[in-house]
């Protein structure tokens, strides 16, 4: 049996980034994914400006730009009453953004580039390997049980197992950590052609209880995402396409904007979107990305969070492997770092969620942001992940 | 989240009149946005639903601030074709002065100066006693007293509406005050008041402390509010043995009328009113 240091389960952004960062530090890494890349992933396909910093560090930013990623210099937000706000990503205060724009890119391409980068390092990348359970010794995880492409069961051992296997994470499930969330919404995502006039901006239509996002992901191709209460979609379970198009017509500002649109490819749907995952108590295992929980795609930080959590994870994992102690206590600094880095933003997104679910409040917020451009810039900076949320929280700002 | 019991809101301290006034407007707007006022109204309507329709409804609003809830209640009564009389009480003279400026066209509302801990009224002198955003200003012992006082004043029930403490409430109030509040006092006090607010369980124990075991605490997550409601029925006899006042529905004041108190000299004298003394004079509000 090989003396493998790390098994990473899932080769999406969180898993690929973890594998890259640990392999770069000299550890032997096996990266498993049940799918073969490129594989589809339901997503709004928006990357915040600060994501570019991490993608650069991972050595893939150039490839992403060359693959046709579309720069977005900001967001256009349309309030329920039609008020339009133009947000950009300027440098605000002492927090420079890595780039003055966000990116939109088709997920198949982004994820493929990340996996290719992992493959260019000494990483043992194995596609079509589905993890089915964990190997344990006492309170520590010692490896995984998996099924290869031919359906053969195999056991792989490692000092550290990283669960980066997304929503419905097999690793989190084996540890009994998955929990439902009270917020029950569904997303419907459709690529469309025939729309233009984007002017390097994504567009968000807030129309409680729904919202929709238009994201120009490639020349002539737009990612159209619609989020609705799960209960509204459920009666249409077998006919989501019908529901989707009827719903689009019901949103007055959006339907006007969608004049002339032509669907490209299949409609993708997912719900409920939100769920929680508790912190692992076992040693020898860490979680990253969507495997740590998901709230809502409104503020588009899923990929950034996946990449950033891989960065934080790599720090702690590296130190722990080097010291040779992978007990739960040695891995705890990771949970603390995640809490410290993500808590402020998580609160902001929950608060925003509250605002956009209420028509009057959403309108009032839009009017307020129009009146206060400095506050809008700051908010865009926080949403772009380059301004710390504490800057908004601080008392001094007016 | 721990309750920030020793925190101070700017509203608790003397503030320039313009600031105070703007802050009261902000509070009224937030009440409207989040439906805080509507919640109180909903409970009040229920409590007076089986009163004869030609009978005047009387309400005491404890800690009225800018008086937005009394005004909303008056508008409801007018729409519903009911007669209403509201006594809006606050302990702060400046606040009452600001409220008075907003009461033009609302003769149904009488402003009264007094303390939530020692309501200047006889037992059972109004149908319903309400308070909104008051509990969190008071430490537990006093908050319990204020509930007991409201219960003493009201024949049909009480409704104490307040924020509840939670991380989400804090984030939402913080964000919305940042976005929407016009004034720095609101931006400071909004999030602070969530940190000082009680949780559902804490309000339940306040009610027990006030000897009001049958208070029901409703959680209105949608509005970030809780409402502690006591419905007085034959089956829940009043603790107080006093019978409804024979004078009918007029409020029995034990303090001089407000108009006399709005003189600048008195208004600037900020004090914590002392508990009622046995010998205080009883005066009737006799405005029609
Ligand atoms: C509707 C919607 C819209 C979104 N829009 C955006 C957006 O615009 N911007 C943004 O940044 N984020 C968005 N997100 C969030 C974003 O998609 C995720 O946060 C991100 O993909 C998380 O990356 P990950 O690597 O953790 O998981 P994933 O990308 O899901 O990768 C997990 C990988 O694990 C593999 N896997 C799963 N189970 C197993 C198993 N048992 N064995 C082996 N492999 C396994 C899967 O095949 C997959 O490749 C959106 C999410 C949704 C649902």
XYZ file of C-alpha atoms and ligand atoms in Angstrom:
739
model
C 0.000 0.000 0.000
C 1.367 3.399 -0.959
C 2.282 5.891 1.746
C -0.079 8.516 0.428
C -0.376 11.708 2.418
C -3.695 13.132 1.257
C -6.859 11.954 -0.473
C -9.048 14.725 -1.840
C -12.624 13.655 -2.568
C -14.197 15.812 -5.295
C -12.323 17.738 -7.980
C -14.492 20.857 -8.168
C -12.929 24.225 -7.254
C -12.492 23.345 -3.559
C -10.975 19.932 -4.203
C -8.774 20.895 -7.139
C -7.436 23.931 -5.275
C -6.718 21.869 -2.140
C -4.927 19.254 -4.216
C -2.862 21.875 -6.058
C -1.819 23.739 -2.917
C -0.854 20.586 -1.017
C 0.956 19.035 -3.974
C 2.913 22.263 -4.398
C 4.097 21.827 -0.843
C 5.415 18.422 -1.681
C 2.758 16.143 -0.267
C 1.554 13.149 -2.261
C -2.060 13.700 -3.207
C -4.747 11.535 -4.788
C -7.693 13.450 -6.229
C -10.901 11.456 -6.755
C -14.050 12.487 -8.569
C -17.072 10.434 -9.440
C -17.460 12.343 -12.701
C -15.231 12.609 -15.761
C -14.301 16.183 -16.659
C -15.672 18.275 -18.203
C -18.799 17.609 -16.155
C -21.898 19.780 -15.773
C -22.408 21.807 -12.584
C -25.432 23.966 -11.948
C -24.082 27.438 -11.238
C -24.554 31.147 -11.894
C -20.962 31.147 -13.200
C -19.935 34.406 -11.599
C -16.494 34.838 -9.976
C -15.920 37.759 -7.621
C -12.895 40.040 -8.261
C -11.018 38.611 -5.304
C -11.334 35.081 -6.718
C -8.828 36.193 -9.358
C -6.161 36.539 -6.669
C -6.522 32.898 -5.669
C -6.813 31.660 -9.254
C -3.597 33.553 -9.969
C -1.883 31.890 -7.016
C -3.074 28.528 -8.296
C -1.457 29.306 -11.642
C -4.621 29.186 -13.730
C -5.708 32.802 -14.178
C -4.045 33.191 -17.548
C -5.649 30.012 -18.848
C -9.030 31.220 -17.592
C -8.687 34.584 -19.336
C -7.653 32.818 -22.506
C -10.575 30.425 -22.272
C -12.908 33.346 -22.880
C -13.875 34.419 -19.356
C -15.916 37.598 -19.612
C -14.882 40.553 -17.482
C -17.677 42.123 -15.435
C -16.893 45.585 -14.160
C -19.929 45.599 -11.962
C -23.515 44.669 -11.417
C -26.703 46.326 -12.520
C -29.381 45.813 -9.906
C -33.032 46.361 -10.724
C -35.288 46.863 -7.705
C -38.915 45.683 -7.646
C -40.155 49.181 -8.535
C -37.743 49.416 -11.465
C -35.107 51.557 -9.775
C -31.755 50.782 -11.368
C -28.481 50.787 -9.456
C -25.130 50.523 -11.200
C -22.533 49.005 -8.919
C -18.837 48.775 -9.847
C -15.751 47.366 -8.196
C -13.614 50.429 -7.588
C -10.839 50.427 -5.035
C -12.459 51.675 -1.867
C -10.469 52.929 1.079
C -7.372 50.913 1.917
C -8.604 47.715 0.249
C -7.377 47.355 -3.307
C -9.137 44.726 -5.375
C -6.875 42.246 -7.102
C -8.619 43.263 -10.291
C -11.218 45.934 -10.955
C -13.582 43.387 -12.429
C -15.282 40.102 -11.726
C -15.379 37.235 -14.202
C -18.085 35.156 -15.773
C -17.061 31.822 -17.174
C -18.784 28.598 -18.150
C -18.233 26.202 -15.263
C -17.232 23.241 -17.420
C -14.280 25.275 -18.624
C -13.274 26.660 -15.245
C -13.376 23.281 -13.543
C -11.553 21.599 -16.415
C -8.744 24.166 -16.190
C -8.382 23.584 -12.460
C -8.282 19.793 -12.862
C -5.746 20.115 -15.678
C -3.575 22.220 -13.424
C -3.743 19.556 -10.714
C -2.843 16.925 -13.300
C 0.235 18.957 -14.319
C 1.559 18.514 -10.776
C 2.398 15.192 -9.214
C -1.243 14.627 -8.293
C -2.825 11.228 -8.888
C -6.088 12.357 -10.527
C -8.676 9.601 -10.805
C -11.942 10.397 -12.547
C -14.999 8.180 -12.313
C -14.065 7.116 -8.810
C -16.993 7.457 -6.461
C -16.321 7.564 -2.751
C -18.866 5.469 -0.840
C -17.604 5.523 2.740
C -14.760 6.219 5.125
C -12.167 3.935 6.679
C -11.793 4.626 10.369
C -9.583 3.687 13.242
C -10.981 4.798 16.561
C -12.002 8.417 16.245
C -9.740 9.041 13.264
C -10.412 8.724 9.546
C -7.747 6.706 7.798
C -8.948 6.578 4.211
C -11.908 6.050 1.918
C -13.913 3.281 0.361
C -14.575 3.913 -3.316
C -15.854 2.410 -6.515
C -13.845 2.752 -9.688
C -15.132 3.229 -13.249
C -15.808 -0.499 -13.611
C -17.768 -0.615 -10.380
C -14.999 -2.405 -8.465
C -14.795 -1.595 -4.772
C -11.461 -0.402 -3.495
C -9.992 1.010 -0.303
C -7.532 3.878 -0.352
C -5.600 4.940 2.715
C -4.080 8.308 3.532
C -3.007 10.345 6.526
C -5.589 12.994 5.715
C -8.914 12.826 3.841
C -10.334 16.060 2.455
C -14.057 16.061 1.716
C -14.517 18.524 -1.161
C -17.359 16.587 -2.706
C -19.873 19.393 -2.843
C -23.511 19.347 -1.767
C -24.651 15.906 -0.623
C -21.031 15.307 0.323
C -20.399 11.583 0.838
C -17.684 12.425 3.370
C -19.908 14.737 5.437
C -22.734 12.210 5.195
C -20.508 9.349 6.400
C -19.610 11.508 9.406
C -23.285 12.254 10.033
C -22.878 16.012 9.677
C -25.474 17.040 7.068
C -28.419 19.114 8.302
C -31.356 20.712 6.493
C -31.807 24.489 6.443
C -34.931 26.536 7.087
C -34.524 28.590 3.923
C -36.238 26.544 1.233
C -35.650 27.832 -2.261
C -35.045 26.427 -5.667
C -32.821 27.607 -8.494
C -33.541 27.179 -12.183
C -30.663 27.854 -14.530
C -30.742 28.102 -18.284
C -28.140 29.240 -20.788
C -29.711 31.598 -23.311
C -28.689 33.379 -26.496
C -30.167 36.354 -28.275
C -29.677 38.949 -25.511
C -27.253 41.814 -25.653
C -26.597 45.249 -24.215
C -24.707 43.973 -21.183
C -21.936 46.561 -21.212
C -19.677 44.351 -19.049
C -22.157 44.066 -16.231
C -24.164 41.256 -14.751
C -27.800 42.067 -14.103
C -29.810 41.241 -11.019
C -33.586 41.540 -10.938
C -35.046 41.589 -7.454
C -38.757 40.839 -7.448
C -39.822 39.246 -4.143
C -40.190 36.394 -3.487
C -38.052 35.711 -6.550
C -34.849 37.061 -7.936
C -33.087 36.471 -11.232
C -29.537 36.984 -12.407
C -28.281 37.462 -15.947
C -24.617 36.760 -16.382
C -22.919 37.099 -19.798
C -20.612 34.058 -19.638
C -19.293 33.959 -23.180
C -19.758 36.035 -26.330
C -23.446 35.693 -27.201
C -24.168 33.369 -24.286
C -25.908 34.375 -21.067
C -26.446 32.417 -17.864
C -30.007 33.078 -16.699
C -30.689 32.015 -13.129
C -34.038 32.250 -11.384
C -34.494 31.587 -7.674
C -37.991 30.949 -6.336
C -39.517 29.518 -3.156
C -39.329 25.748 -3.366
C -43.004 25.449 -2.474
C -43.984 27.427 -5.584
C -42.101 25.048 -7.867
C -43.022 21.779 -6.214
C -46.460 21.318 -7.847
C -44.687 21.523 -11.224
C -42.185 18.786 -10.404
C -42.545 16.998 -13.761
C -42.971 20.190 -15.787
C -40.326 22.565 -14.527
C -39.777 23.953 -17.998
C -43.383 25.140 -18.112
C -43.087 26.613 -14.638
C -39.805 28.358 -15.498
C -41.111 30.139 -18.585
C -44.420 31.072 -16.993
C -42.587 32.490 -14.015
C -40.241 34.555 -16.180
C -43.260 36.113 -17.890
C -44.732 37.031 -14.494
C -41.752 39.175 -13.514
C -42.449 42.403 -15.398
C -38.977 44.000 -15.421
C -37.263 40.738 -16.243
C -39.640 39.607 -18.955
C -39.172 42.914 -20.760
C -35.417 42.371 -20.646
C -35.706 38.820 -22.001
C -37.305 39.889 -25.281
C -35.856 37.700 -28.056
C -34.081 35.198 -25.841
C -33.420 31.675 -27.122
C -32.665 28.819 -24.714
C -29.414 26.961 -25.331
C -29.137 23.475 -23.858
C -31.221 22.047 -21.071
C -32.840 23.742 -18.109
C -31.107 22.809 -14.847
C -32.903 22.899 -11.523
C -31.827 22.418 -7.933
C -33.595 22.715 -4.615
C -33.584 23.132 -1.717
C -30.460 25.214 -2.130
C -29.519 25.773 1.489
C -28.264 23.184 3.970
C -25.912 23.104 6.898
C -22.953 20.916 7.755
C -21.597 20.592 11.274
C -17.876 20.710 12.003
C -16.260 17.247 11.908
C -15.246 15.958 15.313
C -13.115 13.138 13.950
C -9.388 13.437 13.260
C -7.775 12.874 9.872
C -10.553 14.567 7.928
C -11.321 18.108 6.758
C -14.120 19.584 4.635
C -13.928 22.364 2.053
C -16.232 24.232 -0.297
C -19.881 23.232 -0.575
C -19.179 20.204 1.622
C -19.149 22.682 4.553
C -22.677 23.938 3.781
C -24.433 26.280 1.402
C -26.809 29.181 1.847
C -27.889 30.956 -1.323
C -26.334 31.974 -4.631
C -27.556 35.616 -4.581
C -24.199 37.095 -3.677
C -22.255 34.642 -5.853
C -19.477 33.720 -3.456
C -19.683 29.914 -3.695
C -16.606 29.473 -5.849
C -14.658 32.137 -3.992
C -15.519 30.463 -0.698
C -14.504 27.086 -2.124
C -11.135 28.471 -3.251
C -10.557 30.480 -0.098
C -11.430 27.577 2.157
C -8.908 25.475 0.211
C -6.265 28.123 0.953
C -7.074 28.140 4.651
C -7.237 24.355 4.691
C -3.859 23.965 2.992
C -2.180 26.104 5.680
C -3.495 24.039 8.553
C -3.174 20.689 6.779
C 0.422 21.396 5.822
C 1.392 22.261 9.393
C -0.448 19.244 10.791
C 1.044 16.712 8.350
C 4.482 18.138 8.936
C 4.100 17.725 12.666
C 2.686 14.278 12.102
C -0.408 14.904 14.251
C -3.727 14.790 12.457
C -5.903 14.501 15.514
C -9.076 16.590 15.534
C -7.429 19.088 17.869
C -4.566 19.677 15.417
C -7.070 20.491 12.661
C -9.219 22.802 14.735
C -7.424 26.008 13.685
C -8.988 25.461 10.263
C -12.517 25.708 11.645
C -11.516 28.828 13.516
C -9.915 30.422 10.463
C -12.996 29.699 8.390
C -15.232 31.187 11.003
C -13.076 34.282 11.221
C -12.905 34.762 7.456
C -16.450 33.927 6.472
C -18.599 34.988 9.399
C -18.931 38.654 8.496
C -19.824 37.953 4.891
C -22.217 35.198 5.899
C -24.097 37.619 8.114
C -24.220 40.197 5.379
C -25.629 37.717 2.876
C -28.284 36.614 5.353
C -29.226 40.219 6.005
C -29.360 40.943 2.267
C -31.528 37.893 1.810
C -33.956 39.368 4.327
C -34.027 42.668 2.451
C -34.517 41.237 -1.032
C -37.365 39.042 0.162
C -39.438 42.136 1.013
C -40.716 44.379 -1.708
C -40.910 47.664 0.209
C -37.648 47.127 1.998
C -35.865 46.190 -1.226
C -37.171 49.336 -2.922
C -36.162 51.505 0.005
C -32.701 49.949 0.062
C -32.302 50.631 -3.645
C -33.283 54.277 -3.198
C -30.882 54.587 -0.281
C -28.000 53.157 -2.304
C -28.737 55.606 -5.110
C -28.473 58.444 -2.628
C -25.269 57.132 -1.094
C -22.775 56.127 -3.787
C -19.923 55.733 -1.301
C -21.909 53.144 0.593
C -22.753 51.372 -2.654
C -19.042 51.173 -3.545
C -18.267 49.744 -0.140
C -21.055 47.197 -0.419
C -19.854 46.158 -3.879
C -16.359 45.779 -2.420
C -17.658 43.460 0.292
C -19.699 41.500 -2.239
C -16.610 41.374 -4.456
C -14.781 39.788 -1.500
C -11.981 42.354 -1.403
C -13.354 44.693 1.265
C -13.682 43.113 4.707
C -17.302 43.158 5.899
C -16.072 44.773 9.098
C -15.561 47.931 7.036
C -19.312 48.127 6.587
C -19.953 47.202 10.182
C -17.599 49.826 11.519
C -19.300 52.660 13.294
C -17.248 55.351 11.630
C -18.714 54.956 8.192
C -21.644 57.163 7.440
C -25.365 35.950 21.417
C -25.132 37.243 24.989
C -27.433 40.054 25.968
C -25.507 43.347 26.010
C -27.123 44.375 29.264
C -24.881 47.304 30.079
C -24.946 48.886 26.636
C -26.378 52.339 26.256
C -28.317 53.615 23.292
C -28.056 57.223 22.321
C -31.792 57.386 22.810
C -31.206 56.684 26.494
C -29.229 59.857 26.921
C -30.054 63.488 26.360
C -29.735 64.242 22.666
C -30.193 67.341 20.529
C -33.845 67.731 19.638
C -33.224 67.502 15.880
C -31.338 64.207 16.270
C -34.003 62.788 18.516
C -36.743 63.837 16.182
C -35.051 62.302 13.133
C -34.370 59.136 15.093
C -38.040 58.848 15.999
C -38.922 59.201 12.315
C -36.438 56.461 11.433
C -37.986 54.189 14.037
C -41.417 54.866 12.569
C -40.181 54.021 9.074
C -38.585 50.797 10.271
C -41.778 49.936 12.099
C -43.580 50.321 8.811
C -40.989 48.436 6.712
C -40.803 45.446 8.970
C -44.456 45.451 9.876
C -43.686 46.046 13.562
C -46.624 48.406 13.928
C -48.890 46.007 12.082
C -48.114 43.248 14.562
C -49.225 45.301 17.531
C -52.338 46.342 15.629
C -53.173 42.751 14.811
C -53.099 41.766 18.487
C -54.993 44.856 19.618
C -57.729 44.246 17.057
C -58.100 40.723 18.318
C -58.291 41.844 21.939
C -61.064 44.351 21.268
C -62.878 42.294 18.641
C -65.791 41.325 20.885
C -66.372 44.775 22.339
C -69.692 46.263 21.196
C -68.973 48.185 18.010
C -70.407 51.408 19.320
C -68.295 51.275 22.411
C -65.161 53.441 22.441
C -61.872 51.517 22.512
C -59.254 52.803 24.926
C -55.576 52.068 24.607
C -52.566 53.022 26.661
C -49.275 53.070 24.742
C -46.363 52.823 27.155
C -43.148 54.421 25.895
C -44.732 55.899 22.830
C -41.645 57.547 21.337
C -42.721 59.343 18.178
C -46.218 57.968 18.554
C -46.380 56.148 15.232
C -48.295 53.175 16.601
C -51.030 55.304 18.211
C -51.448 57.117 14.905
C -51.674 53.818 13.042
C -54.280 52.625 15.533
C -56.296 55.809 15.049
C -56.240 55.358 11.282
C -57.425 51.788 11.703
C -60.260 52.873 13.999
C -61.371 55.562 11.567
C -61.412 53.106 8.704
C -63.293 50.589 10.820
C -65.741 53.274 11.939
C -64.915 52.826 15.597
C -64.381 55.378 18.281
C -60.936 55.213 19.892
C -59.080 57.011 22.612
C -55.357 56.532 23.047
C -53.172 57.635 25.892
C -49.592 57.773 24.694
C -47.148 57.833 27.525
C -43.453 58.555 27.615
C -41.153 59.427 30.459
C -39.048 61.827 28.436
C -40.255 65.385 27.963
C -38.253 66.028 24.802
C -39.626 62.871 23.235
C -43.136 63.973 24.086
C -42.421 67.362 22.566
C -41.320 65.616 19.350
C -44.378 63.382 19.463
C -46.668 66.356 19.982
C -45.408 67.855 16.711
C -46.587 64.705 14.933
C -50.020 64.579 16.504
C -51.695 67.337 14.532
C -54.903 65.866 13.184
C -54.981 63.104 15.768
C -57.197 64.460 18.555
C -57.888 60.880 19.588
C -54.383 60.683 21.036
C -53.537 62.248 24.388
C -49.884 62.525 25.308
C -49.031 61.778 28.882
C -45.783 61.976 30.763
C -45.080 59.057 33.018
C -42.923 56.068 33.769
C -43.470 52.539 32.526
C -42.501 51.276 35.974
C -45.209 53.234 37.729
C -47.987 53.926 35.293
C -49.917 56.979 36.414
C -53.254 55.249 35.946
C -55.803 53.409 38.026
C -56.149 49.661 37.635
C -58.250 48.509 34.717
C -58.615 51.965 33.270
C -58.066 51.081 29.598
C -59.063 48.186 27.376
C -55.584 47.349 26.159
C -52.093 48.378 27.227
C -49.413 48.211 24.552
C -45.714 48.891 24.374
C -43.311 48.710 21.476
C -39.521 48.655 21.577
C -39.580 49.357 25.291
C -38.587 46.122 27.019
C -35.030 46.148 25.693
C -34.367 49.529 27.276
C -35.033 48.036 30.699
C -33.009 45.594 32.805
C -34.892 42.369 33.602
C -36.278 43.419 36.959
C -37.708 46.627 35.518
C -38.942 44.965 32.336
C -40.939 42.562 34.500
C -42.382 45.467 36.475
C -43.400 47.199 33.262
C -45.329 44.100 32.164
C -47.044 43.904 35.556
C -47.916 47.580 35.315
C -49.398 47.181 31.855
C -51.411 44.268 33.102
C -52.647 46.318 36.026
C -53.761 49.134 33.744
C -55.623 47.049 31.194
C -58.991 45.301 31.318
C -58.744 43.133 28.235
C -55.087 42.469 27.769
C -51.608 43.668 27.021
C -49.317 43.551 24.007
C -45.589 44.141 24.493
C -43.849 44.231 21.138
C -40.065 44.278 20.908
C -37.108 43.121 18.899
C -35.711 39.751 19.774
C -32.063 38.995 20.038
C -30.480 36.768 17.381
C -27.532 36.924 15.043
C -29.765 37.245 12.014
C -31.769 40.054 13.604
C -28.545 41.820 14.450
C -27.216 41.515 10.908
C -30.482 42.628 9.344
C -30.952 45.597 11.618
C -27.345 46.539 11.228
C -27.582 46.423 7.424
C -30.893 48.167 7.106
C -29.992 50.941 9.516
C -26.759 51.433 7.597
C -28.706 51.676 4.354
C -31.866 53.391 5.363
C -31.433 55.333 8.550
C -31.114 59.034 7.988
C -29.468 59.757 11.247
C -26.421 58.600 13.166
C -28.396 57.975 16.321
C -30.500 55.369 14.509
C -27.407 53.792 12.974
C -25.903 53.411 16.401
C -29.016 52.468 18.311
C -30.543 50.034 15.808
C -27.999 47.205 16.062
C -27.376 48.050 19.703
C -31.018 47.573 20.544
C -30.925 44.035 19.069
C -27.951 43.254 21.269
C -29.874 44.502 24.271
C -33.096 42.782 23.280
C -34.398 39.724 25.064
C -34.880 36.308 23.536
C -38.225 34.560 23.442
C -37.355 32.447 26.463
C -36.137 35.450 28.402
C -39.389 37.314 27.821
C -41.287 34.252 28.989
C -39.338 34.301 32.217
C -39.878 38.066 32.569
C -43.589 37.361 32.406
C -43.313 34.674 35.053
C -41.388 37.109 37.183
C -44.257 39.569 36.747
C -46.574 36.818 37.954
C -48.232 36.659 34.534
C -47.986 32.959 33.820
C -50.499 33.115 30.969
C -48.580 35.563 28.824
C -47.986 34.068 25.401
C -44.872 35.112 23.565
C -45.263 35.057 19.774
C -42.223 35.062 17.518
C -42.608 37.010 14.291
C -39.338 36.135 12.574
C -40.508 37.875 9.421
C -40.620 41.186 11.286
C -37.711 40.413 13.636
C -40.141 40.972 16.496
C -41.682 39.151 19.353
C -44.992 40.027 20.952
C -45.758 39.156 24.545
C -49.541 39.015 24.752
C -51.839 38.490 27.682
C -55.516 38.086 27.004
C -57.578 38.712 30.097
C -60.623 36.451 30.280
C -62.982 35.256 32.957
C -60.854 32.154 33.169
C -57.724 34.078 33.949
C -58.808 36.265 36.826
C -56.822 39.393 37.333
C -54.177 39.392 39.958
C -55.342 42.798 40.992
C -58.482 42.718 43.046
C -59.501 46.160 41.916
C -62.669 46.354 39.870
C -62.963 48.384 36.667
C -63.161 52.050 37.423
C -66.719 53.261 37.888
C -65.966 56.390 35.887
C -66.288 54.386 32.733
C -63.413 54.489 30.366
C -61.597 57.674 31.193
C -58.014 57.283 32.237
C -57.178 58.127 35.786
C -54.033 60.166 35.835
C -52.005 60.641 38.914
C -49.739 63.214 37.360
C -50.504 66.686 36.114
C -51.562 66.896 32.521
C -48.963 66.912 29.863
C -49.686 70.396 28.609
C -48.479 71.699 31.927
C -45.320 69.696 31.638
C -44.210 70.833 28.255
C -42.863 74.070 29.581
C -39.156 74.256 28.721
C -38.194 74.178 32.360
C -39.841 70.881 33.030
C -39.038 69.346 29.692
C -35.334 69.733 30.258
C -35.482 68.157 33.677
C -34.650 64.602 32.741
C -35.138 62.318 35.609
C -36.105 58.806 36.342
C -39.505 59.271 37.877
C -39.652 57.899 41.369
C -42.189 55.242 42.215
C -45.612 56.604 42.883
C -46.015 57.928 46.359
C -49.147 57.215 48.241
C -50.101 60.834 48.520
C -49.861 61.787 44.854
C -52.711 63.782 43.514
C -55.186 62.204 41.205
C -56.233 64.259 38.227
C -58.617 63.290 35.448
C -57.982 63.861 31.820
C -61.225 65.342 30.785
C -60.563 66.196 27.165
C -63.537 65.049 25.127
C -28.044 27.507 -8.563
C -26.662 27.829 -8.099
C -26.028 28.957 -8.585
C -24.754 29.283 -8.149
N -24.154 30.394 -8.646
C -22.899 30.697 -8.259
C -22.215 31.797 -8.816
O -22.723 32.512 -9.674
N -20.971 32.084 -8.369
C -20.360 31.304 -7.416
O -19.223 31.594 -7.048
N -20.965 30.242 -6.901
C -22.228 29.913 -7.294
N -22.830 28.816 -6.772
C -22.134 28.012 -5.798
C -21.043 27.183 -6.446
O -21.548 26.456 -7.528
C -20.476 26.216 -5.424
O -20.307 26.857 -4.199
C -19.144 25.646 -5.874
O -19.296 24.880 -7.026
C -18.539 24.807 -4.764
O -17.412 24.129 -5.227
P -17.016 22.736 -4.601
O -15.692 22.392 -5.177
O -17.122 22.777 -3.141
O -18.139 21.718 -5.083
P -18.520 21.211 -6.548
O -18.146 22.204 -7.556
O -19.910 20.777 -6.472
O -17.594 19.957 -6.745
C -17.820 18.765 -6.051
C -17.215 17.621 -6.856
O -17.298 16.454 -6.053
C -17.636 15.368 -6.876
N -18.267 14.355 -6.013
C -19.451 14.440 -5.385
N -19.690 13.330 -4.668
C -18.625 12.513 -4.861
C -18.283 11.214 -4.387
N -19.083 10.536 -3.570
N -17.098 10.692 -4.761
C -16.273 11.376 -5.575
N -16.552 12.598 -6.066
C -17.716 13.165 -5.704
C -18.569 15.938 -7.899
O -18.594 15.179 -9.080
C -17.973 17.323 -8.118
O -17.092 17.344 -9.207
C -24.108 28.470 -7.195
C -24.740 27.347 -6.706
C -26.008 27.011 -7.142
C -26.668 25.783 -6.604
